[in-house]
CSV table of C-alpha atoms in Angstrom, one decimal:
chain,number,residue,atom,x,y,z
A,1,MET,CA,-63.2,-1.9,-44.2
A,2,SER,CA,-65.6,0.7,-43.0
A,3,THR,CA,-64.2,4.3,-42.8
A,4,HIS,CA,-67.1,5.6,-40.8
A,5,LEU,CA,-66.5,5.6,-37.1
A,6,ASN,CA,-69.5,6.4,-34.9
A,7,ASP,CA,-69.1,9.9,-33.6
A,8,GLY,CA,-72.1,9.8,-31.2
A,9,SER,CA,-71.0,6.6,-29.6
A,10,LEU,CA,-70.1,6.1,-26.0
A,11,THR,CA,-67.0,4.2,-27.1
A,12,PRO,CA,-64.0,6.7,-27.6
A,13,LEU,CA,-63.2,7.1,-31.2
A,14,TYR,CA,-59.6,5.9,-30.6
A,15,GLN,CA,-61.0,2.6,-29.4
A,16,GLN,CA,-63.2,2.2,-32.4
A,17,LEU,CA,-60.3,2.8,-34.6
A,18,MET,CA,-58.3,0.2,-32.6
A,19,GLU,CA,-61.0,-2.3,-33.2
A,20,GLU,CA,-61.1,-1.5,-36.9
A,21,ILE,CA,-57.3,-2.1,-37.3
A,22,LYS,CA,-57.3,-5.1,-34.9
A,23,VAL,CA,-60.0,-6.9,-36.9
A,24,GLY,CA,-58.2,-6.1,-40.1
A,25,ILE,CA,-55.1,-7.8,-38.7
A,26,LEU,CA,-56.9,-10.8,-37.3
A,27,ASN,CA,-58.6,-11.4,-40.6
A,28,ASN,CA,-55.5,-11.0,-42.6
A,29,GLU,CA,-56.7,-8.0,-44.3
A,30,TYR,CA,-53.3,-6.4,-43.4
A,31,VAL,CA,-50.2,-8.3,-44.3
A,32,PRO,CA,-47.8,-8.9,-41.3
A,33,GLY,CA,-44.6,-6.8,-41.7
A,34,GLU,CA,-46.6,-4.3,-43.9
A,35,LYS,CA,-46.2,-0.6,-43.1
A,36,ILE,CA,-49.5,0.8,-42.0
A,37,LEU,CA,-50.8,4.3,-43.2
A,38,SER,CA,-49.2,7.4,-41.7
A,39,GLU,CA,-50.9,9.2,-38.9
A,40,MET,CA,-52.0,11.8,-41.3
A,41,GLU,CA,-53.5,9.4,-43.8
A,42,LEU,CA,-55.4,7.4,-41.1
A,43,SER,CA,-56.6,10.7,-39.8
A,44,GLU,CA,-58.1,11.7,-43.2
A,45,LEU,CA,-59.4,8.2,-44.0
A,46,TYR,CA,-61.4,7.9,-40.7
A,47,HIS,CA,-62.3,11.6,-40.3
A,48,VAL,CA,-60.7,11.8,-36.8
A,49,SER,CA,-57.9,13.9,-35.3
A,50,ARG,CA,-54.3,12.9,-35.3
A,51,ILE,CA,-54.4,12.7,-31.5
A,52,THR,CA,-57.1,10.0,-31.8
A,53,VAL,CA,-54.9,8.2,-34.3
A,54,ARG,CA,-51.8,8.5,-32.2
A,55,ARG,CA,-53.6,7.1,-29.1
A,56,ALA,CA,-55.1,4.1,-31.1
A,57,ILE,CA,-51.6,3.3,-32.6
A,58,GLU,CA,-49.9,3.5,-29.2
A,59,GLU,CA,-52.4,1.1,-27.6
A,60,LEU,CA,-52.0,-1.3,-30.5
A,61,CYS,CA,-48.3,-1.2,-30.0
A,62,THR,CA,-48.8,-2.0,-26.2
A,63,GLU,CA,-51.1,-5.0,-27.2
A,64,GLY,CA,-48.6,-6.2,-29.7
A,65,TYR,CA,-50.5,-5.8,-32.9
A,66,LEU,CA,-48.4,-3.1,-34.2
A,67,VAL,CA,-44.7,-2.3,-33.9
A,68,LYS,CA,-43.0,1.1,-34.2
A,69,GLN,CA,-39.6,1.4,-36.0
A,70,GLN,CA,-37.8,4.5,-35.2
A,71,GLY,CA,-37.7,6.8,-38.2
A,72,LYS,CA,-39.3,4.2,-40.4
A,73,GLY,CA,-42.9,4.1,-39.4
A,74,THR,CA,-45.3,1.7,-37.8
A,75,PHE,CA,-45.7,-2.0,-39.1
A,76,VAL,CA,-48.0,-4.9,-38.6
A,77,ASN,CA,-46.3,-7.2,-36.1
A,78,PRO,CA,-45.2,-10.5,-37.9
A,79,ARG,CA,-48.0,-12.8,-38.0
A,80,LYS,CA,-48.7,-14.8,-34.8
A,81,MET,CA,-48.6,-18.5,-35.6
A,82,SER,CA,-52.1,-20.1,-35.8
A,83,ARG,CA,-52.5,-23.5,-34.5
A,84,LYS,CA,-55.4,-25.9,-34.1
A,85,ILE,CA,-56.0,-26.6,-30.4
A,86,GLU,CA,-55.9,-30.3,-29.4
A,87,GLN,CA,-59.4,-31.6,-29.2
A,88,ILE,CA,-61.0,-35.1,-29.4
A,89,GLY,CA,-60.4,-36.6,-32.8
A,90,ASP,CA,-58.2,-33.8,-33.8
A,91,VAL,CA,-54.8,-33.5,-32.1
A,92,MET,CA,-52.5,-31.5,-34.2
A,93,GLY,CA,-48.7,-31.6,-33.6
A,94,PHE,CA,-46.4,-28.6,-33.5
A,95,SER,CA,-44.6,-29.6,-36.7
A,96,GLU,CA,-47.9,-30.0,-38.6
A,97,ALA,CA,-49.3,-26.8,-37.2
A,98,CYS,CA,-46.1,-25.0,-38.2
A,99,ARG,CA,-46.1,-26.2,-41.8
A,100,ALA,CA,-49.9,-25.4,-42.1
A,101,CYS,CA,-48.8,-21.8,-41.3
A,102,GLY,CA,-46.1,-22.0,-44.0
A,103,MET,CA,-43.3,-22.0,-41.5
A,104,VAL,CA,-40.4,-24.4,-41.1
A,105,PRO,CA,-40.7,-26.3,-37.8
A,106,GLY,CA,-37.4,-27.0,-35.8
A,107,ALA,CA,-36.6,-28.8,-32.5
A,108,LYS,CA,-33.5,-29.0,-30.2
A,109,VAL,CA,-33.4,-31.6,-27.5
A,110,LEU,CA,-32.5,-29.9,-24.2
A,111,THR,CA,-32.6,-32.9,-21.9
A,112,VAL,CA,-33.7,-36.6,-21.7
A,113,GLN,CA,-33.8,-38.2,-18.2
A,114,ARG,CA,-35.3,-40.7,-16.0
A,115,CYS,CA,-37.3,-39.1,-13.2
A,116,PRO,CA,-39.3,-40.2,-10.1
A,117,VAL,CA,-43.0,-40.4,-10.8
A,118,ARG,CA,-45.2,-37.7,-9.6
A,119,ALA,CA,-48.8,-38.0,-8.3
A,120,ASP,CA,-50.7,-37.0,-11.5
A,121,GLU,CA,-48.3,-39.1,-13.7
A,122,LYS,CA,-48.8,-42.2,-11.4
A,123,ARG,CA,-52.6,-41.7,-11.8
A,124,PHE,CA,-52.6,-41.1,-15.7
A,125,PHE,CA,-50.2,-43.9,-16.5
A,126,SER,CA,-51.2,-46.3,-13.7
A,127,LEU,CA,-47.7,-46.6,-12.4
A,128,ASP,CA,-46.4,-47.6,-9.0
A,129,SER,CA,-44.6,-45.2,-6.7
A,130,GLU,CA,-41.2,-46.9,-7.4
A,131,GLU,CA,-41.5,-46.6,-11.2
A,132,ASN,CA,-40.2,-43.8,-13.2
A,133,VAL,CA,-41.1,-41.5,-16.1
A,134,LEU,CA,-39.0,-40.6,-19.0
A,135,TYR,CA,-38.7,-36.8,-19.3
A,136,LEU,CA,-37.9,-35.2,-22.7
A,137,GLN,CA,-37.5,-31.5,-23.0
A,138,ARG,CA,-37.1,-29.7,-26.3
A,139,VAL,CA,-37.2,-26.1,-27.6
A,140,ARG,CA,-39.4,-25.8,-30.6
A,141,THR,CA,-38.9,-23.2,-33.3
A,142,ALA,CA,-40.7,-21.8,-36.3
A,143,ASP,CA,-38.5,-20.5,-39.1
A,144,GLY,CA,-35.7,-20.6,-36.5
A,145,GLU,CA,-37.4,-18.4,-33.8
A,146,PRO,CA,-38.1,-20.2,-30.4
A,147,ILE,CA,-41.9,-20.6,-29.9
A,148,MET,CA,-42.1,-23.0,-27.0
A,149,ILE,CA,-40.5,-25.3,-24.5
A,150,GLU,CA,-42.0,-28.7,-24.9
A,151,ASN,CA,-41.9,-31.0,-21.9
A,152,SER,CA,-43.0,-34.5,-22.5
A,153,PHE,CA,-43.4,-37.3,-20.0
A,154,PHE,CA,-43.7,-41.1,-20.7
A,155,PRO,CA,-43.8,-44.1,-18.6
A,156,TYR,CA,-40.2,-45.1,-18.4
A,157,ASN,CA,-40.3,-48.8,-19.1
A,158,ALA,CA,-42.3,-48.6,-22.3
A,159,PHE,CA,-40.2,-45.7,-23.7
A,160,LYS,CA,-36.7,-46.2,-22.3
A,161,SER,CA,-35.4,-47.0,-26.0
A,162,LEU,CA,-36.4,-43.5,-27.1
A,163,ASN,CA,-33.4,-42.1,-28.9
A,164,PRO,CA,-33.0,-38.3,-28.4
A,165,ASN,CA,-30.6,-38.2,-31.4
A,166,GLU,CA,-33.6,-38.7,-33.6
A,167,LEU,CA,-35.6,-36.0,-32.0
A,168,ASN,CA,-33.6,-32.9,-33.2
A,169,ASP,CA,-35.6,-31.1,-35.9
A,170,ALA,CA,-38.1,-34.0,-36.0
A,171,SER,CA,-41.8,-34.4,-35.3
A,172,LEU,CA,-42.3,-36.1,-32.0
A,173,PHE,CA,-45.7,-37.4,-33.1
A,174,LYS,CA,-44.2,-38.9,-36.3
A,175,TYR,CA,-41.3,-40.4,-34.3
A,176,LEU,CA,-43.7,-42.1,-31.8
A,177,LYS,CA,-45.7,-43.5,-34.6
A,178,ASN,CA,-42.8,-44.8,-36.6
A,179,THR,CA,-40.8,-46.2,-33.6
A,180,PHE,CA,-43.6,-47.3,-31.2
A,181,GLY,CA,-46.6,-47.6,-33.5
A,182,ARG,CA,-48.5,-45.1,-31.3
A,183,THR,CA,-50.2,-41.9,-32.4
A,184,PRO,CA,-51.6,-39.2,-30.1
A,185,THR,CA,-55.2,-39.0,-31.2
A,186,SER,CA,-57.1,-37.3,-28.4
A,187,THR,CA,-56.6,-35.7,-25.0
A,188,SER,CA,-58.3,-36.8,-21.8
A,189,GLN,CA,-57.9,-33.4,-20.3
A,190,THR,CA,-56.3,-30.1,-21.2
A,191,THR,CA,-55.8,-26.9,-19.2
A,192,LEU,CA,-54.6,-23.7,-20.7
A,193,GLU,CA,-53.5,-20.7,-18.7
A,194,ILE,CA,-51.2,-17.7,-18.7
A,195,VAL,CA,-48.0,-17.7,-16.6
A,196,ARG,CA,-45.0,-15.3,-16.6
A,197,ALA,CA,-41.7,-16.5,-18.0
A,198,SER,CA,-39.2,-17.5,-15.3
A,199,THR,CA,-35.5,-16.4,-16.0
A,200,GLU,CA,-34.8,-19.9,-17.1
A,201,LEU,CA,-37.6,-20.2,-19.7
A,202,ALA,CA,-37.0,-16.6,-20.8
A,203,THR,CA,-33.4,-17.4,-21.7
A,204,TYR,CA,-34.4,-20.5,-23.7
A,205,LEU,CA,-37.1,-18.6,-25.5
A,206,ASP,CA,-35.2,-15.4,-26.2
A,207,ILE,CA,-37.8,-13.3,-24.4
A,208,ILE,CA,-37.8,-11.1,-21.2
A,209,THR,CA,-38.3,-12.6,-17.8
A,210,GLY,CA,-42.0,-12.0,-16.8
A,211,ASP,CA,-43.2,-12.0,-20.4
A,212,PRO,CA,-46.6,-13.8,-20.7
A,213,LEU,CA,-46.6,-17.5,-21.8
A,214,PHE,CA,-49.4,-19.9,-22.5
A,215,TYR,CA,-49.0,-22.9,-20.2
A,216,MET,CA,-50.7,-25.9,-21.6
A,217,ASN,CA,-50.9,-29.1,-19.7
A,218,ALA,CA,-52.4,-32.0,-21.7
A,219,TYR,CA,-52.9,-35.8,-21.2
A,220,PHE,CA,-52.6,-37.5,-24.6
A,221,LEU,CA,-54.2,-40.8,-25.5
A,222,ASP,CA,-53.2,-43.0,-28.4
A,223,GLN,CA,-55.2,-44.4,-31.1
A,224,ASN,CA,-56.6,-47.1,-28.6
A,225,LYS,CA,-57.4,-44.6,-26.0
A,226,GLU,CA,-54.4,-45.8,-24.0
A,227,PRO,CA,-52.4,-43.2,-22.0
A,228,LEU,CA,-49.4,-42.1,-24.2
A,229,LEU,CA,-47.7,-39.1,-22.9
A,230,ILE,CA,-48.2,-35.9,-20.7
A,231,GLY,CA,-47.2,-32.7,-22.4
A,232,ARG,CA,-46.5,-29.5,-20.4
A,233,GLN,CA,-45.7,-26.7,-22.9
A,234,TYR,CA,-44.7,-23.1,-22.3
A,235,ILE,CA,-45.6,-21.2,-25.3
A,236,VAL,CA,-44.5,-17.6,-26.2
A,237,GLY,CA,-47.7,-15.5,-25.9
A,238,SER,CA,-46.7,-12.9,-28.6
A,239,ARG,CA,-46.0,-15.7,-31.1
A,240,PHE,CA,-49.0,-18.0,-30.9
A,241,VAL,CA,-52.7,-18.0,-31.6
A,242,PHE,CA,-54.9,-21.0,-30.7
A,243,ASN,CA,-57.6,-21.5,-33.4
A,244,PHE,CA,-60.3,-24.1,-32.7
B,1,MET,CA,-46.3,-36.3,-3.2
B,2,SER,CA,-42.8,-37.6,-3.8
B,3,THR,CA,-40.1,-36.1,-1.5
B,4,HIS,CA,-37.2,-37.5,-3.8
B,5,LEU,CA,-35.8,-35.1,-6.1
B,6,ASN,CA,-33.3,-36.5,-8.7
B,7,ASP,CA,-29.8,-35.4,-7.7
B,8,GLY,CA,-28.2,-36.8,-10.8
B,9,SER,CA,-30.5,-35.0,-13.1
B,10,LEU,CA,-29.6,-32.4,-15.6
B,11,THR,CA,-32.6,-30.4,-14.5
B,12,PRO,CA,-31.6,-28.1,-11.7
B,13,LEU,CA,-33.0,-29.1,-8.3
B,14,TYR,CA,-34.9,-25.8,-7.9
B,15,GLN,CA,-36.7,-26.6,-11.1
B,16,GLN,CA,-37.7,-30.1,-10.0
B,17,LEU,CA,-38.9,-28.6,-6.8
B,18,MET,CA,-40.9,-25.9,-8.7
B,19,GLU,CA,-42.6,-28.6,-10.7
B,20,GLU,CA,-43.5,-30.7,-7.6
B,21,ILE,CA,-45.2,-27.7,-6.0
B,22,LYS,CA,-46.8,-26.5,-9.3
B,23,VAL,CA,-48.4,-29.9,-10.0
B,24,GLY,CA,-49.6,-30.0,-6.5
B,25,ILE,CA,-51.4,-26.6,-7.0
B,26,LEU,CA,-52.9,-27.5,-10.4
B,27,ASN,CA,-54.2,-30.8,-9.0
B,28,ASN,CA,-55.6,-29.1,-6.0
B,29,GLU,CA,-53.4,-30.9,-3.6
B,30,TYR,CA,-52.7,-27.5,-2.1
B,31,VAL,CA,-55.6,-25.3,-1.0
B,32,PRO,CA,-55.6,-21.9,-2.5
B,33,GLY,CA,-54.8,-19.2,0.2
B,34,GLU,CA,-53.1,-21.9,2.2
B,35,LYS,CA,-49.7,-21.1,3.7
B,36,ILE,CA,-46.9,-23.3,2.3
B,37,LEU,CA,-44.2,-24.9,4.4
B,38,SER,CA,-41.4,-22.7,5.5
B,39,GLU,CA,-38.1,-22.6,3.7
B,40,MET,CA,-36.5,-24.8,6.4
B,41,GLU,CA,-39.3,-27.3,6.4
B,42,LEU,CA,-39.2,-27.6,2.6
B,43,SER,CA,-35.5,-28.0,2.7
B,44,GLU,CA,-35.7,-30.8,5.0
B,45,LEU,CA,-38.6,-32.5,3.3
B,46,TYR,CA,-36.9,-32.5,-0.1
B,47,HIS,CA,-33.4,-32.8,1.2
B,48,VAL,CA,-32.2,-29.7,-0.7
B,49,SER,CA,-30.5,-26.5,0.5
B,50,ARG,CA,-32.4,-23.5,1.6
B,51,ILE,CA,-30.8,-21.6,-1.5
B,52,THR,CA,-32.6,-24.2,-3.8
B,53,VAL,CA,-35.9,-23.8,-1.9
B,54,ARG,CA,-35.7,-19.9,-2.1
B,55,ARG,CA,-34.9,-19.9,-5.8
B,56,ALA,CA,-37.9,-22.3,-6.4
B,57,ILE,CA,-40.2,-20.1,-4.4
B,58,GLU,CA,-39.1,-16.8,-6.1
B,59,GLU,CA,-39.7,-18.4,-9.6
B,60,LEU,CA,-43.2,-19.7,-8.5
B,61,CYS,CA,-44.0,-16.2,-7.3
B,62,THR,CA,-42.9,-14.7,-10.6
B,63,GLU,CA,-45.2,-17.2,-12.4
B,64,GLY,CA,-48.1,-16.3,-10.1
B,65,TYR,CA,-48.6,-19.7,-8.4
B,66,LEU,CA,-47.4,-18.4,-5.0
B,67,VAL,CA,-47.6,-15.0,-3.4
B,68,LYS,CA,-45.4,-13.8,-0.5
B,69,GLN,CA,-46.9,-11.7,2.2
B,70,GLN,CA,-44.4,-9.6,4.1
B,71,GLY,CA,-43.7,-11.0,7.6
B,72,LYS,CA,-46.5,-13.7,7.2
B,73,GLY,CA,-45.0,-16.3,4.9
B,74,THR,CA,-45.7,-17.6,1.4
B,75,PHE,CA,-49.2,-18.6,0.3
B,76,VAL,CA,-50.8,-20.4,-2.6
B,77,ASN,CA,-52.4,-17.8,-4.9
B,78,PRO,CA,-56.2,-17.9,-4.8
B,79,ARG,CA,-57.6,-20.5,-7.1
B,80,LYS,CA,-57.6,-19.5,-10.7
B,81,MET,CA,-61.2,-20.0,-12.1
B,82,SER,CA,-61.6,-23.0,-14.3
B,83,ARG,CA,-63.9,-22.8,-17.2
B,84,LYS,CA,-64.9,-25.2,-20.0
B,85,ILE,CA,-63.8,-23.8,-23.2
B,86,GLU,CA,-66.4,-23.3,-25.9
B,87,GLN,CA,-66.5,-26.2,-28.2
B,88,ILE,CA,-69.0,-27.8,-30.6
B,89,GLY,CA,-71.9,-29.2,-28.7
B,90,ASP,CA,-70.7,-27.8,-25.4
B,91,VAL,CA,-70.7,-24.1,-25.1
B,92,MET,CA,-70.5,-23.0,-21.5
B,93,GLY,CA,-71.6,-19.4,-20.6
B,94,PHE,CA,-69.6,-17.4,-18.0
B,95,SER,CA,-72.4,-17.5,-15.3
B,96,GLU,CA,-72.6,-21.3,-15.6
B,97,ALA,CA,-68.8,-21.7,-15.5
B,98,CYS,CA,-68.6,-19.4,-12.6
B,99,ARG,CA,-71.2,-21.3,-10.5
B,100,ALA,CA,-69.5,-24.7,-11.4
B,101,CYS,CA,-66.4,-23.2,-9.6
B,102,GLY,CA,-68.5,-22.3,-6.6
B,103,MET,CA,-68.3,-18.6,-7.3
B,104,VAL,CA,-71.1,-16.0,-7.7
B,105,PRO,CA,-71.3,-14.5,-11.1
B,106,GLY,CA,-71.9,-10.9,-11.7
B,107,ALA,CA,-72.3,-8.5,-14.6
B,108,LYS,CA,-72.4,-4.7,-15.1
B,109,VAL,CA,-73.4,-3.2,-18.4
B,110,LEU,CA,-71.0,-0.7,-19.6
B,111,THR,CA,-72.5,0.3,-23.0
B,112,VAL,CA,-75.1,-0.7,-25.5
B,113,GLN,CA,-75.0,1.0,-28.9
B,114,ARG,CA,-75.8,0.8,-32.6
B,115,CYS,CA,-72.6,0.6,-34.6
B,116,PRO,CA,-71.6,0.5,-38.3
B,117,VAL,CA,-71.0,-3.2,-39.4
B,118,ARG,CA,-67.4,-4.3,-39.9
B,119,ALA,CA,-66.1,-6.7,-42.5
B,120,ASP,CA,-66.1,-9.9,-40.4
B,121,GLU,CA,-69.6,-9.1,-38.9
B,122,LYS,CA,-71.0,-8.5,-42.5
B,123,ARG,CA,-69.6,-12.0,-43.5
B,124,PHE,CA,-70.8,-13.8,-40.3
B,125,PHE,CA,-74.3,-12.3,-40.1
B,126,SER,CA,-74.8,-11.9,-44.0
B,127,LEU,CA,-75.5,-8.2,-43.5
B,128,ASP,CA,-75.3,-5.4,-46.1
B,129,SER,CA,-72.8,-2.5,-45.6
B,130,GLU,CA,-75.6,0.0,-44.6
B,131,GLU,CA,-76.9,-2.4,-41.9
B,132,ASN,CA,-75.8,-2.0,-38.2
B,133,VAL,CA,-74.8,-4.2,-35.3
B,134,LEU,CA,-75.9,-3.9,-31.7
B,135,TYR,CA,-72.8,-3.7,-29.5
B,136,LEU,CA,-73.1,-4.8,-25.9
B,137,GLN,CA,-70.2,-4.3,-23.4
B,138,ARG,CA,-70.2,-5.7,-19.9
B,139,VAL,CA,-67.7,-6.3,-17.2
B,140,ARG,CA,-68.1,-9.8,-15.7
B,141,THR,CA,-67.2,-10.6,-12.1
B,142,ALA,CA,-66.7,-13.6,-9.9
B,143,ASP,CA,-67.4,-13.1,-6.3
B,144,GLY,CA,-67.2,-9.4,-7.0
B,145,GLU,CA,-63.8,-9.5,-8.6
B,146,PRO,CA,-63.5,-8.4,-12.3
B,147,ILE,CA,-62.7,-11.3,-14.5
B,148,MET,CA,-63.3,-10.1,-18.1
B,149,ILE,CA,-64.7,-7.5,-20.4
B,150,GLU,CA,-67.4,-9.2,-22.5
B,151,ASN,CA,-68.1,-7.5,-25.9
B,152,SER,CA,-71.0,-9.0,-27.7
B,153,PHE,CA,-72.2,-8.1,-31.2
B,154,PHE,CA,-75.5,-8.9,-32.7
B,155,PRO,CA,-77.3,-8.1,-36.0
B,156,TYR,CA,-79.1,-4.8,-35.1
B,157,ASN,CA,-82.6,-5.4,-36.6
B,158,ALA,CA,-83.1,-8.7,-35.0
B,159,PHE,CA,-82.0,-7.6,-31.5
B,160,LYS,CA,-82.8,-3.9,-31.3
B,161,SER,CA,-85.2,-4.8,-28.5
B,162,LEU,CA,-82.5,-6.1,-26.3
B,163,ASN,CA,-83.0,-4.4,-22.8
B,164,PRO,CA,-79.7,-3.6,-21.1
B,165,ASN,CA,-81.5,-3.1,-17.8
B,166,GLU,CA,-82.1,-6.9,-17.7
B,167,LEU,CA,-78.5,-7.7,-18.3
B,168,ASN,CA,-77.0,-6.4,-15.0
B,169,ASP,CA,-76.0,-9.4,-12.8
B,170,ALA,CA,-77.7,-11.7,-15.3
B,171,SER,CA,-76.7,-14.5,-17.7
B,172,LEU,CA,-76.6,-13.3,-21.3
B,173,PHE,CA,-77.1,-16.8,-22.5
B,174,LYS,CA,-80.3,-17.3,-20.4
B,175,TYR,CA,-81.6,-13.8,-21.4
B,176,LEU,CA,-81.2,-14.7,-25.1
B,177,LYS,CA,-83.0,-17.9,-24.6
B,178,ASN,CA,-85.9,-16.5,-22.6
B,179,THR,CA,-86.3,-13.4,-24.7
B,180,PHE,CA,-85.4,-14.4,-28.2
B,181,GLY,CA,-85.7,-18.2,-28.0
B,182,ARG,CA,-82.2,-18.6,-29.1
B,183,THR,CA,-79.3,-20.5,-27.4
B,184,PRO,CA,-75.7,-20.5,-28.2
B,185,THR,CA,-74.9,-24.1,-28.7
B,186,SER,CA,-71.6,-24.2,-30.8
B,187,THR,CA,-69.0,-21.9,-32.4
B,188,SER,CA,-68.0,-21.7,-36.0
B,189,GLN,CA,-64.6,-20.5,-35.2
B,190,THR,CA,-62.7,-19.3,-32.1
B,191,THR,CA,-59.3,-17.9,-31.7
B,192,LEU,CA,-57.5,-17.5,-28.4
B,193,GLU,CA,-54.3,-15.3,-27.9
B,194,ILE,CA,-52.5,-13.4,-25.3
B,195,VAL,CA,-52.6,-9.5,-25.4
B,196,ARG,CA,-51.5,-6.9,-23.0
B,197,ALA,CA,-54.1,-4.8,-21.2
B,198,SER,CA,-54.6,-1.2,-22.5
B,199,THR,CA,-55.0,1.6,-20.0
B,200,GLU,CA,-58.7,1.5,-20.6
B,201,LEU,CA,-59.0,-2.3,-20.1
B,202,ALA,CA,-56.8,-2.3,-17.1
B,203,THR,CA,-59.0,0.3,-15.3
B,204,TYR,CA,-62.2,-1.7,-15.9
B,205,LEU,CA,-60.5,-4.9,-14.7
B,206,ASP,CA,-58.6,-3.5,-11.7
B,207,ILE,CA,-55.2,-4.6,-13.0
B,208,ILE,CA,-52.0,-2.9,-14.3
B,209,THR,CA,-51.6,-1.5,-17.8
B,210,GLY,CA,-49.6,-4.2,-19.7
B,211,ASP,CA,-50.8,-7.1,-17.7
B,212,PRO,CA,-51.5,-10.2,-19.8
B,213,LEU,CA,-55.0,-10.9,-20.9
B,214,PHE,CA,-56.6,-13.8,-22.9
B,215,TYR,CA,-58.2,-12.3,-26.0
B,216,MET,CA,-61.0,-14.7,-27.2
B,217,ASN,CA,-62.8,-14.1,-30.5
B,218,ALA,CA,-65.7,-16.5,-31.1
B,219,TYR,CA,-68.5,-16.7,-33.6
B,220,PHE,CA,-71.5,-18.3,-31.9
B,221,LEU,CA,-74.2,-20.3,-33.6
B,222,ASP,CA,-77.6,-21.0,-32.2
B,223,GLN,CA,-79.5,-24.3,-31.8
B,224,ASN,CA,-80.3,-24.2,-35.5
B,225,LYS,CA,-76.8,-23.4,-36.5
B,226,GLU,CA,-77.7,-19.9,-37.4
B,227,PRO,CA,-75.3,-17.1,-36.6
B,228,LEU,CA,-76.3,-15.7,-33.2
B,229,LEU,CA,-73.5,-13.4,-31.8
B,230,ILE,CA,-69.8,-12.5,-32.0
B,231,GLY,CA,-67.9,-12.5,-28.7
B,232,ARG,CA,-64.7,-10.6,-28.2
B,233,GLN,CA,-63.6,-11.2,-24.5
B,234,TYR,CA,-60.6,-9.8,-22.7
B,235,ILE,CA,-60.0,-12.1,-19.7
B,236,VAL,CA,-57.6,-11.4,-16.9
B,237,GLY,CA,-54.8,-14.0,-17.3
B,238,SER,CA,-54.0,-14.4,-13.6
B,239,ARG,CA,-57.7,-15.2,-12.9
B,240,PHE,CA,-58.7,-17.8,-15.4
B,241,VAL,CA,-57.9,-21.3,-16.6
B,242,PHE,CA,-59.4,-22.9,-19.7
B,243,ASN,CA,-60.3,-26.5,-19.2
B,244,PHE,CA,-61.2,-28.5,-22.1
């Protein structure tokens, strides 16, 4: 890592230092959970004042890259989980993504129910207004920590035999393959945006109301390009990186 | 839109109502800026209590889908801009994405400078430690409203003739094509995560410190698969939807 910040630059030194540390974290040059150098050490290494170092560290704490522990020092926030985003020919399930990051995936079924069909579900599954969808809601964990609320919607008639007891601590994609012979292999459309956690979601996810979440809405097709399921996931922003 | 919520469902009625309204907004069945039905009208339409309606509306305001205006009613939040995410063979620039949404793109150059090269820039551009990068920072707007801080990094020697005066209210991708004959056509790697706005970013983007931002780090290749630029964008969460 360069230790030469640009003194004549229009970008304030604390911002340059922030970028140095941030890129180090994103490129795994820092180990998550690792204690970073002290203010004095950073100040000597980068030839900047301690005020500059302090400001850079404060901003990186605000952005969630670092975390201060009273009396112990400043640490690199535990690694955000990295996951390959769903794209044509390469749809990665949560369990698989989790294991690829060296973490143990978990799942707990919150609810399974028969629901009236909504406009976009009717269109995607080619259902009639009187038909129903099967709604499966689970909380997904990585190493025991809640990462997302997974909402999955299926055409009711084809999936009414879905057994929720087999979906605790199990891969949904693997279950669909083994039980129904169908594999999500692509998405017809996916939107990704940021929303704030409602009180309900915050409770399930062990975060604070208003904390930012990824909201991903995806229409999954199976290996024969037939509509398979709609996923509406709420993913904890501070615990997830999309990588594509 | 269905007006039958599921009374026997384990999902609270207010959540079912939230989902109905949310899907309507995402599918553009509601016009952004449009006033939604009153509490009483929604309560009659969906056969639920006004307490249920009030809770659903409050949560949708928290999540940013609706916005209350004192004494005027509740409105659909102005449309989040939709943008095709960068992917192999289909890299869409901000200006193009903006126009596709019927909005006028804008850009203001904040800084252009020569900087020491960092570890990931060295690797991507195959530079030596003594070489430099050219750092271009702009704020990008849609219909005059700030949407993102665009940070672009180029190998200094190849791009030192880049003229910042031509990059106000102009497409960077078009400028690179016209001036250097190079077009960003794919990305070698892209990460997308949520960070909180620092004081500095919040000021540029006209938001509040701590507001959630998409942070997108992308390595762009040109039409010959040669490394072209690194983009590190901070995008206002409440004003952007990735669509891929």
